[in-house]
Structure formats: structure tokens, C-alpha cells
Coordinates of C-alpha atoms in Angstrom, one line a residue:
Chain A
X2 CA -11.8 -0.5 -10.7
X3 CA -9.3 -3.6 -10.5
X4 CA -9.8 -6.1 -12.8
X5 CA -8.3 -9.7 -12.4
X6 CA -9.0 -12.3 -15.4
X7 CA -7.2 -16.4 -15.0
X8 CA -7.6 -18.1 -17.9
X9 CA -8.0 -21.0 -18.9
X10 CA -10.9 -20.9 -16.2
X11 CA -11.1 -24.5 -16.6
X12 CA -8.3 -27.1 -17.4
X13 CA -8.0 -31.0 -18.1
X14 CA -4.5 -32.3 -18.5
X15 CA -2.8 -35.5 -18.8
X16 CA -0.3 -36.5 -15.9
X17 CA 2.9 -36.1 -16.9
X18 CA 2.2 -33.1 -19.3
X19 CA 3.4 -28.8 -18.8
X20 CA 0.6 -26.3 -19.0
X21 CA 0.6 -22.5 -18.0
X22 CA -2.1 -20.7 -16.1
X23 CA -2.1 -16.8 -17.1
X24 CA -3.6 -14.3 -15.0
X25 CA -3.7 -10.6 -15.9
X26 CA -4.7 -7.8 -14.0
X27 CA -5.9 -3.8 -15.1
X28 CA -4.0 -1.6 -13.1
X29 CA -0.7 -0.8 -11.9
X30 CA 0.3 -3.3 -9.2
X31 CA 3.6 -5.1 -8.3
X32 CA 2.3 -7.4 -5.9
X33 CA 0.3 -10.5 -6.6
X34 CA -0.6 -13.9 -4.7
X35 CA -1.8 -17.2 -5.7
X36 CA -4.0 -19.7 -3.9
X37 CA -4.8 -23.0 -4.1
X38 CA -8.4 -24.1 -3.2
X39 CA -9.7 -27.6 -2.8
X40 CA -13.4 -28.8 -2.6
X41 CA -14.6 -27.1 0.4
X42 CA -12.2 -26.3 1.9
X43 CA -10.5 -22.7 2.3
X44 CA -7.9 -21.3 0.0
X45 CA -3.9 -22.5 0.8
X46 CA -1.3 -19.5 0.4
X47 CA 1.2 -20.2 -2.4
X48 CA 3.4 -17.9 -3.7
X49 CA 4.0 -14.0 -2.8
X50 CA 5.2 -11.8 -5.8
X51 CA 6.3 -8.7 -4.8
X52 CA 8.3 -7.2 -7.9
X53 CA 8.7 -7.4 -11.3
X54 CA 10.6 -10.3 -12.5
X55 CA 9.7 -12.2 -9.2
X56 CA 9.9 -16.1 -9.9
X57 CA 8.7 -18.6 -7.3
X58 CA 9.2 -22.5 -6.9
X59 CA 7.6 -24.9 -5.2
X60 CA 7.9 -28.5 -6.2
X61 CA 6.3 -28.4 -10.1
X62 CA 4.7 -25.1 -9.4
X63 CA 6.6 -21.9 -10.6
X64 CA 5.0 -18.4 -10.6
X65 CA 6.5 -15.4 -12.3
X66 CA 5.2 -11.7 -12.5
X67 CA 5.3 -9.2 -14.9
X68 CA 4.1 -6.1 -13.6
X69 CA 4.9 -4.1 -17.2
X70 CA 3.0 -6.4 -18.7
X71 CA 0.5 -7.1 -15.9
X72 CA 1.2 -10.4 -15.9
X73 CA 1.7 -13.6 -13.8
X74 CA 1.7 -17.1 -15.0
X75 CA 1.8 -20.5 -13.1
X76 CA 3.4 -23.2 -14.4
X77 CA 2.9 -26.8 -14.3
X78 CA 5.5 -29.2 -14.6
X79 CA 5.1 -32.5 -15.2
X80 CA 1.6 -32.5 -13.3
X81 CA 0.3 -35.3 -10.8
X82 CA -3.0 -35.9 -9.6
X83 CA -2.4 -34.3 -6.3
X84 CA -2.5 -31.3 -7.9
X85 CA -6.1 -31.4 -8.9
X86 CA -7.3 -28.2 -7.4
X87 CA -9.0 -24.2 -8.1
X88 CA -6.2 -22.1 -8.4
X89 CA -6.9 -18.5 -7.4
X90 CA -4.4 -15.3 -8.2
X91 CA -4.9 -11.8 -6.6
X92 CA -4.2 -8.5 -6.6
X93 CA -3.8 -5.8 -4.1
X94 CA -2.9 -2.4 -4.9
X95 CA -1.2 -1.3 -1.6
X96 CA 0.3 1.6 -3.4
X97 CA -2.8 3.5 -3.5
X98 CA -3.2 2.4 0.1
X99 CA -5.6 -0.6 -0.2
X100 CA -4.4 -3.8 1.1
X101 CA -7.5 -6.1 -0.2
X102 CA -7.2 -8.5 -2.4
X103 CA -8.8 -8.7 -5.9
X104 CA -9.3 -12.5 -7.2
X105 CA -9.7 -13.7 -10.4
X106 CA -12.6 -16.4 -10.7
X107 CA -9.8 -19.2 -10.7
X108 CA -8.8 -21.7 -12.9
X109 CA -10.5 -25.3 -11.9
X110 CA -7.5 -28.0 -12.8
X111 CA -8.2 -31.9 -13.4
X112 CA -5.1 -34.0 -13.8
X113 CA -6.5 -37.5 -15.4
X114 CA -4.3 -40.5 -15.4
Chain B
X13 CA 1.4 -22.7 15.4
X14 CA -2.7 -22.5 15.4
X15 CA -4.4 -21.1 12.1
X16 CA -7.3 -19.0 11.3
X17 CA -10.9 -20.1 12.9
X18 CA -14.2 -19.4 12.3
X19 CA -17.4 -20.4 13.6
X20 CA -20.0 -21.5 13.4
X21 CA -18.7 -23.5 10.2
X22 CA -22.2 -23.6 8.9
X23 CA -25.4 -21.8 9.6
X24 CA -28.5 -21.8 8.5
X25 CA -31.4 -19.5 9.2
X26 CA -34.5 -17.7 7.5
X27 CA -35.0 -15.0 6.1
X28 CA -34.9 -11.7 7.7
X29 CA -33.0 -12.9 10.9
X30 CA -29.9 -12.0 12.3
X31 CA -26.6 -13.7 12.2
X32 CA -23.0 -13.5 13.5
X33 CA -20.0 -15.0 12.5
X34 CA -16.6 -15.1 14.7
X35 CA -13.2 -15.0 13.1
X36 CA -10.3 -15.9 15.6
X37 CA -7.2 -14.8 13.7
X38 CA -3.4 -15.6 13.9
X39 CA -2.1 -14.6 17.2
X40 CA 0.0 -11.4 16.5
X41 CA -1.4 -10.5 13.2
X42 CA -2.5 -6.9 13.3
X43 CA -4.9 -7.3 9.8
X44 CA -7.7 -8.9 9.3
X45 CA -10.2 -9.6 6.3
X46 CA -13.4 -10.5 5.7
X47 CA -14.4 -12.0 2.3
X48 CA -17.2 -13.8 0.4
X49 CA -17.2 -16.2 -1.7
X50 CA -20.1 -17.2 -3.8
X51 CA -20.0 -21.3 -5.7
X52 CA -17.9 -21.0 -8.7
X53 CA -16.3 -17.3 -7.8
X54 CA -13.5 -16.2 -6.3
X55 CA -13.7 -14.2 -3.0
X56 CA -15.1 -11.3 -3.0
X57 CA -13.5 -8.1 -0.4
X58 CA -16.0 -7.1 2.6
X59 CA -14.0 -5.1 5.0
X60 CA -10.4 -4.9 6.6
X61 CA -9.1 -3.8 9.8
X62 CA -6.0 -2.8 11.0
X63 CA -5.6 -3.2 14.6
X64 CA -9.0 -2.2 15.7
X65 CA -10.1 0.4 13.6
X66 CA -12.0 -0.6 10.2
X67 CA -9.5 1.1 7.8
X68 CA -11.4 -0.1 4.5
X69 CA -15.3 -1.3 4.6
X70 CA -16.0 -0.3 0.7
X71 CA -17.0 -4.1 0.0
X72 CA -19.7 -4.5 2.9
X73 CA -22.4 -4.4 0.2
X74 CA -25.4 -2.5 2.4
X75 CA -25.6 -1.2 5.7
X76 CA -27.5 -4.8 6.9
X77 CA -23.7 -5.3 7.5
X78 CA -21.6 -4.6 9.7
X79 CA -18.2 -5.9 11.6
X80 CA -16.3 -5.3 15.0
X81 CA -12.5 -6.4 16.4
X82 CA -13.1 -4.1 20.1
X83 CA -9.8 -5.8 21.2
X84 CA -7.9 -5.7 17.9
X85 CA -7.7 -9.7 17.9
X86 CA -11.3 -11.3 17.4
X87 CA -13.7 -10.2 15.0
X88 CA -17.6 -10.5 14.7
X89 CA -19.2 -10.2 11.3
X90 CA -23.1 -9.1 12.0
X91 CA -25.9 -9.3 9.0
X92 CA -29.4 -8.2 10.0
X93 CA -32.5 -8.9 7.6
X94 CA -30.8 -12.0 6.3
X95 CA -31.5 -12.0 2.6
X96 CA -31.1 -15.4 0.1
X97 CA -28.7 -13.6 -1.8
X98 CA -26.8 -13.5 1.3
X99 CA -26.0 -17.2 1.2
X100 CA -22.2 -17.6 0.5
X101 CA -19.4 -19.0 2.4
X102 CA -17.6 -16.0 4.7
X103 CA -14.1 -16.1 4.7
X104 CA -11.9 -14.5 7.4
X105 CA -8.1 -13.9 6.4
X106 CA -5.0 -12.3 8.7
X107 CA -1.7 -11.1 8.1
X108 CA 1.1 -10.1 9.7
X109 CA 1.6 -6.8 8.4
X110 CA -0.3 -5.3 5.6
X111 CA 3.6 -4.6 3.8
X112 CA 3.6 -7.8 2.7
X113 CA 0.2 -9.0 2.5
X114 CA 0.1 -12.5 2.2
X115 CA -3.2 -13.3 3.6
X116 CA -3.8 -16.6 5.6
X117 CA -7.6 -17.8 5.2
X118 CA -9.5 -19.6 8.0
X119 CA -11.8 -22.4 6.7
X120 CA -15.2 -20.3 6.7
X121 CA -18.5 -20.2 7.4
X122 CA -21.4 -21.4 5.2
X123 CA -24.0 -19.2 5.7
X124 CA -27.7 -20.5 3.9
X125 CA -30.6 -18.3 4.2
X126 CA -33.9 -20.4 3.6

């Protein structure tokens, strides 16, 4: 069974600051998503990895993966409060033919002034 | 271009009814999802289709469930016997093509059972 842990599962930060969300995964798998999720609403696509040594950016967001390792991190750079948000990676293992996603619990971010 | 939709956005009924729930996906995407999500959890996998054909149900979590797409574009979500531990919000996801499976979500349904 596919097993997807995030921590920190929750995280206060200062504006301004760095911090890295890690999210690791139990089985083979080179192909891993991340989501943004606001309060109530539905989850935001934002980044595809779909090999090892992938690295995405988006504005202070960078995701890497790791697929040796089984890992993926997001980074936050310099953080602002619009980025206040759950942040959700997943895992699909299409190589054994099964294209649904596996999410972690998600990692609740609070950027304080 | 025009997203996911789902309705009804909320819904609430009693126990031991019968519900639906409607997923209008992207135009042109051949996969669709269904998930759960329960407060404080990350979505949980029901069932996917490819085209019309359910080609993976092994999250629908008892046969009270069941799904349909009969034209390959909208699916219907169907729970009889409502249960409380039923309450979540449903999500419905699409994608263009299950090679690269980045999944777009519609907002969801709410679903309370009383």
C-alpha cells in the first residue's frame, strides 16, 4: 500500500523567512503533484514532477523530486501572507497502471506579519 | 476556458436516504476522479474512469456506492443508505490524459448526513 507522509503537518512562519516542506512517499514512483488548498475551497494544481531531479518554480515556490530517495520538498522563499494555505503532495503510481492519486494529510501554513 | 463543476455544492439529508452528486468535467478530458475528503485529511481515491468505462473503483468503500459517465463526459456519484460517516466533501477531478496526470479539481460537494 502507498504511503504518503508531509511533514511539518503544521507550520507558522515569519514573512520574510525560507522554510522547506518534505513529503516522502513508500513505493517506487517518479511522478508526484502538489496542491494548494484554501479554506473551503478545492485544491489549486501546482507543480507536476515527472522525473527524478525534476525542479519546478513558481514565484517563491520551488519543488524538487527525488524519486531514489522518495522525496519531494517545497520551498519557501521569502514567504508573504498570500501564501497562507494547506499544501497537499501526491502520488500516483502509473507504472503499475493506477493513475489515482495518494495524498499526504497536508501541511497547514500560517505566514504572520 | 470553463473548469470542473459539481453540484449540488452542498446537501444535506438523513440518514438512510439516497443521494447523487453531478461532476461536469473539463471539456475534452477523457479521465475523471472521484475523491473524498474528510476535515483535516487529504482526499481520499473513490473511483476513476477512463472514457466511459470505470477502469479503477478499489476506493468506493461499500457497494452503497456506486458511479456512472454513460456518455464518457458527465459523471453521477450515487450513495444509497446514507450513513453519518458518509459526511465529507466529494471532490470530482479530470485530466487530459492519464500520461501526465495532473488532476484539475472542481470545487465539491458537501455532503452532511443528519
Amino acid at each position: 500500500e502507498l504511503k504518503v507522509e508531509q511533514n511539518p503537518l503544521f507550520l507558522s512562519m515569519q514573512e520574510g523567512k525560507n522554510y522547506t516542506i518534505y513529503c516522502n512517499y513508500s513505493t517506487t514512483s517518479d511522478r508526484l503533484y502538489w496542491y494548494r488548498q484554501d479554506p473551503g475551497k478545492s485544491l489549486e494544481s501546482l507543480f507536476v514532477l515527472l522525473s527524478n531531479g525534476a525542479v519546478k518554480q513558481e514565484g517563491r515556490l520551488m519543488a524538487s523530486l527525488d524519486t531514489k530517495a522518495r522525496l519531494s520538498t517545497l520551498h519557501i522563499t521569502a514567504a508573504v501572507h498570500d501564501l497562507s494555505a494547506t499544501y497537499f503532495c501526491a502520488v500516483d503510481i502509473a507504472g503499475a497502471g493506477s493513475y489515482q492519486l495518494t495524498f499526504g494529510k497536508g501541511t497547514k501554513l500560517s505566514v504572520i506579519p | 476556458g470553463a473548469g470542473v463543476s459539481q453540484t449540488p455544492s452542498n446537501k444535506v439529508t438523513e440518514k438512510g436516504k439516497y443521494v447523487e452528486l453531478r461532476c461536469d468535467p473539463i471539456s475534452g478530458h477523457t479521465a475523471l476522479y472521484w475523491y473524498r475528503q474528510s476535515l483535516g485529511q487529504g482526499p481520499e481515491f473513490l473511483i476513476y474512469f477512463q472514457g466511459t468505462g470505470a477502469a479503477d473503483d478499489s476506493g468506493l468503500p461499500n457497494d452503497r456506492f456506486f458511479a456512472v459517465r454513460p456518455e464518457g463526459s458527465v459523471s453521477t456519484l450515487k450513495i444509497q443508505r446514507t450513513e453519518r460517516g458518509d459526511s465529507a466533501v466529494y471532490l470530482c477531478a479530470s485530466s487530459l490524459d492519464p500520461n501526465n496526470n495532473e488532476q484539475f479539481f472542481g470545487p465539491g460537494t458537501r455532503l452532511t448526513v443528519l
